[in-house]
Amino acid sequence: MGIVNATPDSFSDGGQYLDPEVAIAHALELVADGASVIDVGGESTRPGAERVAVAEEIRRVLPVVTALAGRGVVVSIDTMNAGTAVAAVEAGARIVNDVSGGLADPGMLAAVAETSADFVLGHWRGPSSDMYARAAYADVARDVTAELADRVRDAARAGLAPSRVILDPGIGFGKTAEQNWAMLAGLDRLVALGPRVLVGTSRKRFLSAALAGTSGDEPSITRRDAATAVTSVLAERAGAWGVRVHDVTATRDALVIAAAWREGAPWTA
């Protein structure tokens, strides 16, 4: 899943793809690089980010979603707002990616259930403005898995069958660096629930913290992309359905090499 942030304030590429034509061109480059899905977002969810009005979010994303869907691209809309989700699906999006798992907007689950879209249900304990205030877990992998299991049941009650649900452990959302690593180490617990699992580690701060420990310097984006590719391979080996990344080429290359090592032949899917 390739990331297209049509935002002015995303943490690593804010403002680069705010212009719809630039965002569309970038998305098509990611598809050419090997992305199977393009995730289009119009609201930053970085730590400390403030909410964006629904009308503004729709204004940012709808031209991009419409253009990409019209070219046959599988589009995911990254939103916590039911109104944006429905508008994007009507424009051709096939997946709704909600980092809050339907908690930010009480109408989200029912709204998506009325569409044909699949739903990425992210683990979330509160808004980006104070997400770390809730980062308390007895056993993070166990607790996240249990909380997402509850949300799968809530989604089913709203009309979203588990076959339409994709689970995201919410790496970086309401979790410390240590908790993120513990969650990834226990990813098999989440995979065992049954629904598909999406993992998003791309360029996140906990990677920088680990890399800085080896050199004492703040890692460059290039080093974060290499680290992302490694976590993507490990996520795939743990059973993840997909990985959400900024640098598609680095991750695809890593997956190909890992498969060649494992199977004795290059991965060509």
Short mmCIF file of C-alpha atoms in Angstrom, two decimals:
data_model
loop_
_atom_site.label_atom_id
_atom_site.label_comp_id
_atom_site.label_asym_id
_atom_site.label_seq_id
_atom_site.Cartn_x
_atom_site.Cartn_y
_atom_site.Cartn_z
CA MET A 1 0.00 0.00 0.00
CA GLY A 2 1.59 3.23 -1.19
CA ILE A 3 1.00 6.42 0.78
CA VAL A 4 -0.19 9.69 -0.77
CA ASN A 5 -0.63 12.46 1.80
CA ALA A 6 -2.65 15.32 0.30
CA THR A 7 -1.88 17.37 3.40
CA PRO A 8 0.23 20.39 4.38
CA ASP A 9 1.42 18.91 7.68
CA SER A 10 2.15 15.16 7.49
CA PHE A 11 5.32 14.33 9.38
CA SER A 12 7.66 13.32 6.54
CA ASP A 13 6.16 14.74 3.34
CA GLY A 14 3.67 17.40 4.40
CA GLY A 15 2.92 19.86 1.60
CA GLN A 16 4.63 17.88 -1.15
CA TYR A 17 1.40 16.44 -2.57
CA LEU A 18 -1.20 19.03 -1.59
CA ASP A 19 -1.72 19.94 -5.27
CA PRO A 20 -4.06 17.28 -6.73
CA GLU A 21 -2.13 16.94 -9.99
CA VAL A 22 1.13 16.41 -8.11
CA ALA A 23 -0.56 13.88 -5.82
CA ILE A 24 -2.01 11.97 -8.78
CA ALA A 25 1.36 11.87 -10.55
CA HIS A 26 3.05 10.63 -7.39
CA ALA A 27 0.42 7.95 -6.89
CA LEU A 28 0.91 6.69 -10.43
CA GLU A 29 4.66 6.52 -9.81
CA LEU A 30 4.00 4.38 -6.72
CA VAL A 31 1.81 2.07 -8.79
CA ALA A 32 4.58 1.79 -11.39
CA ASP A 33 6.97 0.96 -8.54
CA GLY A 34 4.74 -1.94 -7.51
CA ALA A 35 2.07 -0.63 -5.13
CA SER A 36 -1.10 -2.74 -5.20
CA VAL A 37 -3.17 -0.13 -3.34
CA ILE A 38 -2.83 3.65 -3.03
CA ASP A 39 -3.86 5.12 0.33
CA VAL A 40 -4.98 8.75 -0.07
CA GLY A 41 -5.28 10.91 3.03
CA GLY A 42 -6.32 14.51 3.57
CA GLU A 43 -5.75 14.82 7.32
CA SER A 44 -2.48 14.29 9.15
CA THR A 45 -2.54 11.84 12.07
CA ARG A 46 1.00 12.60 13.26
CA PRO A 47 1.42 13.11 17.03
CA GLY A 48 0.00 16.48 18.02
CA ALA A 49 -1.97 16.99 14.81
CA GLU A 50 -5.24 18.90 15.00
CA ARG A 51 -8.43 17.77 13.26
CA VAL A 52 -9.41 19.07 9.81
CA ALA A 53 -12.93 20.08 8.79
CA VAL A 54 -14.69 17.40 6.75
CA ALA A 55 -15.35 19.77 3.86
CA GLU A 56 -11.65 20.65 3.64
CA GLU A 57 -10.64 17.01 3.85
CA ILE A 58 -13.02 16.11 1.01
CA ARG A 59 -11.74 19.03 -1.06
CA ARG A 60 -8.18 17.71 -0.72
CA VAL A 61 -8.79 14.05 -1.47
CA LEU A 62 -11.73 13.74 -3.84
CA PRO A 63 -9.99 14.89 -7.05
CA VAL A 64 -7.14 12.46 -6.34
CA VAL A 65 -9.43 9.52 -5.55
CA THR A 66 -11.60 10.20 -8.61
CA ALA A 67 -8.65 10.43 -10.99
CA LEU A 68 -6.90 7.33 -9.68
CA ALA A 69 -10.05 5.19 -9.58
CA GLY A 70 -10.80 6.29 -13.13
CA ARG A 71 -7.42 4.86 -14.16
CA GLY A 72 -8.20 1.52 -12.54
CA VAL A 73 -6.04 2.05 -9.44
CA VAL A 74 -7.22 0.33 -6.25
CA VAL A 75 -7.70 3.29 -3.90
CA SER A 76 -7.94 3.37 -0.12
CA ILE A 77 -9.22 6.51 1.60
CA ASP A 78 -7.40 7.32 4.84
CA THR A 79 -9.99 9.10 6.96
CA MET A 80 -11.64 9.16 10.37
CA ASN A 81 -14.78 10.87 9.01
CA ALA A 82 -17.80 8.93 7.75
CA GLY A 83 -18.74 11.74 5.35
CA THR A 84 -15.33 11.67 3.70
CA ALA A 85 -15.38 7.87 3.58
CA VAL A 86 -18.73 7.74 1.80
CA ALA A 87 -17.79 10.49 -0.66
CA ALA A 88 -14.54 8.72 -1.50
CA VAL A 89 -16.21 5.34 -2.00
CA GLU A 90 -18.78 6.99 -4.27
CA ALA A 91 -15.80 8.39 -6.22
CA GLY A 92 -14.31 4.91 -6.59
CA ALA A 93 -12.34 4.07 -3.44
CA ARG A 94 -12.51 0.37 -2.54
CA ILE A 95 -11.09 0.52 1.00
CA VAL A 96 -11.73 2.86 3.92
CA ASN A 97 -8.68 3.12 6.19
CA ASP A 98 -9.67 4.53 9.59
CA VAL A 99 -6.80 4.74 12.08
CA SER A 100 -9.38 5.19 14.85
CA GLY A 101 -11.21 1.99 13.96
CA GLY A 102 -14.52 3.82 13.84
CA LEU A 103 -14.14 5.42 17.27
CA ALA A 104 -13.53 9.00 16.12
CA ASP A 105 -16.83 9.13 14.23
CA PRO A 106 -19.68 7.05 15.72
CA GLY A 107 -21.33 6.88 12.31
CA MET A 108 -18.34 5.35 10.52
CA LEU A 109 -19.02 1.61 10.90
CA ALA A 110 -22.64 1.83 9.79
CA ALA A 111 -21.77 4.18 6.93
CA VAL A 112 -19.08 1.87 5.52
CA ALA A 113 -21.31 -1.17 6.04
CA GLU A 114 -23.78 0.39 3.58
CA THR A 115 -21.08 0.51 0.89
CA SER A 116 -19.13 -2.24 -0.87
CA ALA A 117 -15.80 -1.10 0.59
CA ASP A 118 -13.53 -3.04 2.88
CA PHE A 119 -12.61 -1.39 6.18
CA VAL A 120 -9.20 -1.03 7.82
CA LEU A 121 -9.88 -1.03 11.54
CA GLY A 122 -6.96 0.61 13.32
CA HIS A 123 -6.09 0.27 16.99
CA TRP A 124 -6.71 3.64 18.66
CA ARG A 125 -7.03 4.94 22.17
CA GLY A 126 -7.51 8.62 21.50
CA PRO A 127 -6.78 11.58 19.22
CA SER A 128 -3.35 12.48 17.88
CA SER A 129 -3.29 15.62 20.02
CA ASP A 130 -2.70 13.55 23.18
CA MET A 131 -2.30 9.94 22.01
CA TYR A 132 0.55 9.09 24.38
CA ALA A 133 -1.52 9.88 27.46
CA ARG A 134 -3.18 6.48 27.01
CA ALA A 135 -0.05 4.41 26.34
CA ALA A 136 -0.46 2.03 29.29
CA TYR A 137 -0.55 -1.71 28.62
CA ALA A 138 -0.04 -4.81 30.73
CA ASP A 139 1.01 -6.76 27.63
CA VAL A 140 0.76 -4.62 24.52
CA ALA A 141 0.34 -7.41 21.94
CA ARG A 142 -2.28 -9.16 24.07
CA ASP A 143 -4.12 -5.95 24.93
CA VAL A 144 -4.16 -4.60 21.37
CA THR A 145 -5.37 -7.95 20.03
CA ALA A 146 -8.16 -8.09 22.62
CA GLU A 147 -9.25 -4.51 21.91
CA LEU A 148 -9.29 -5.10 18.16
CA ALA A 149 -11.26 -8.32 18.66
CA ASP A 150 -13.89 -6.23 20.46
CA ARG A 151 -13.94 -3.78 17.55
CA VAL A 152 -14.36 -6.62 15.04
CA ARG A 153 -17.47 -7.64 16.97
CA ASP A 154 -18.70 -4.03 16.96
CA ALA A 155 -18.13 -3.87 13.20
CA ALA A 156 -20.06 -7.10 12.68
CA ARG A 157 -22.99 -5.71 14.67
CA ALA A 158 -22.91 -2.66 12.38
CA GLY A 159 -23.07 -4.89 9.31
CA LEU A 160 -19.38 -5.26 8.44
CA ALA A 161 -18.55 -8.94 8.17
CA PRO A 162 -15.06 -9.99 9.33
CA SER A 163 -14.26 -10.83 5.69
CA ARG A 164 -14.50 -7.11 4.91
CA VAL A 165 -12.34 -6.07 7.86
CA ILE A 166 -8.57 -5.49 7.82
CA LEU A 167 -6.87 -5.03 11.19
CA ASP A 168 -4.11 -2.49 11.83
CA PRO A 169 -2.24 -2.71 15.18
CA GLY A 170 -1.75 1.07 15.15
CA ILE A 171 2.03 1.23 15.28
CA GLY A 172 2.93 4.68 16.57
CA PHE A 173 -0.60 5.43 17.79
CA GLY A 174 -0.79 5.61 21.58
CA LYS A 175 2.32 3.48 21.95
CA THR A 176 5.86 4.23 23.04
CA ALA A 177 8.84 3.08 20.98
CA GLU A 178 9.26 0.05 23.22
CA GLN A 179 5.58 -0.79 22.96
CA ASN A 180 5.71 -0.55 19.16
CA TRP A 181 8.53 -3.11 19.07
CA ALA A 182 6.67 -5.37 21.50
CA MET A 183 3.56 -5.17 19.32
CA LEU A 184 5.51 -6.12 16.21
CA ALA A 185 7.18 -9.00 18.06
CA GLY A 186 3.71 -10.27 18.97
CA LEU A 187 2.10 -9.63 15.58
CA ASP A 188 1.32 -13.33 15.17
CA ARG A 189 -1.27 -12.97 17.96
CA LEU A 190 -3.18 -10.41 15.90
CA VAL A 191 -2.85 -12.44 12.70
CA ALA A 192 -4.35 -15.42 14.57
CA LEU A 193 -7.64 -13.51 15.02
CA GLY A 194 -8.46 -14.28 11.40
CA PRO A 195 -9.06 -11.00 9.52
CA ARG A 196 -6.35 -9.64 7.23
CA VAL A 197 -3.68 -7.54 8.94
CA LEU A 198 -2.13 -4.30 7.65
CA VAL A 199 1.10 -3.00 9.20
CA GLY A 200 2.24 0.63 8.92
CA THR A 201 5.72 1.40 10.22
CA SER A 202 6.87 3.67 7.42
CA ARG A 203 9.31 6.41 8.51
CA LYS A 204 7.92 6.43 12.03
CA ARG A 205 9.80 7.85 14.97
CA PHE A 206 10.39 4.55 16.74
CA LEU A 207 12.56 3.45 13.79
CA SER A 208 14.62 6.61 14.15
CA ALA A 209 15.04 5.95 17.87
CA ALA A 210 16.43 2.48 17.19
CA LEU A 211 18.75 3.67 14.45
CA ALA A 212 19.96 6.68 16.44
CA GLY A 213 21.04 4.26 19.14
CA THR A 214 23.59 2.77 16.73
CA SER A 215 25.20 6.09 15.76
CA GLY A 216 23.92 8.85 18.03
CA ASP A 217 22.71 10.82 14.99
CA GLU A 218 19.17 11.49 13.76
CA PRO A 219 18.69 9.07 10.84
CA SER A 220 17.95 10.38 7.36
CA ILE A 221 14.72 9.53 5.55
CA THR A 222 16.73 7.12 3.39
CA ARG A 223 17.78 5.14 6.47
CA ARG A 224 14.20 5.15 7.76
CA ASP A 225 13.04 3.76 4.41
CA ALA A 226 15.61 0.97 4.61
CA ALA A 227 14.45 0.21 8.17
CA THR A 228 10.83 0.27 6.98
CA ALA A 229 11.67 -2.30 4.31
CA VAL A 230 13.11 -4.62 6.97
CA THR A 231 10.03 -4.33 9.17
CA SER A 232 7.87 -4.94 6.08
CA VAL A 233 9.64 -8.23 5.39
CA LEU A 234 9.28 -9.29 9.02
CA ALA A 235 5.59 -8.31 9.00
CA GLU A 236 5.03 -10.41 5.88
CA ARG A 237 6.76 -13.36 7.52
CA ALA A 238 4.48 -12.95 10.57
CA GLY A 239 1.45 -13.27 8.28
CA ALA A 240 0.52 -9.67 7.48
CA TRP A 241 -1.72 -9.19 4.44
CA GLY A 242 -0.19 -5.82 3.56
CA VAL A 243 2.24 -3.08 4.52
CA ARG A 244 1.66 0.66 4.18
CA VAL A 245 4.80 2.51 3.00
CA HIS A 246 6.10 5.73 1.50
CA ASP A 247 8.96 4.13 -0.47
CA VAL A 248 7.35 1.30 -2.45
CA THR A 249 10.50 0.37 -4.36
CA ALA A 250 12.58 -0.32 -1.24
CA THR A 251 9.89 -2.50 0.29
CA ARG A 252 9.12 -4.42 -2.91
CA ASP A 253 12.82 -5.10 -3.43
CA ALA A 254 13.18 -6.32 0.15
CA LEU A 255 10.16 -8.63 -0.20
CA VAL A 256 11.49 -10.07 -3.46
CA ILE A 257 14.89 -10.81 -1.95
CA ALA A 258 13.39 -12.30 1.20
CA ALA A 259 11.17 -14.59 -0.89
CA ALA A 260 14.09 -15.64 -3.07
CA TRP A 261 16.06 -16.52 0.06
CA ARG A 262 13.14 -18.47 1.53
CA GLU A 263 11.96 -20.24 -1.62
CA GLY A 264 15.07 -20.42 -3.77
CA ALA A 265 13.39 -18.35 -6.49
CA PRO A 266 12.33 -14.67 -6.86
CA TRP A 267 8.89 -13.62 -5.72
CA THR A 268 6.97 -12.41 -8.77
CA ALA A 269 3.48 -11.69 -7.38
#
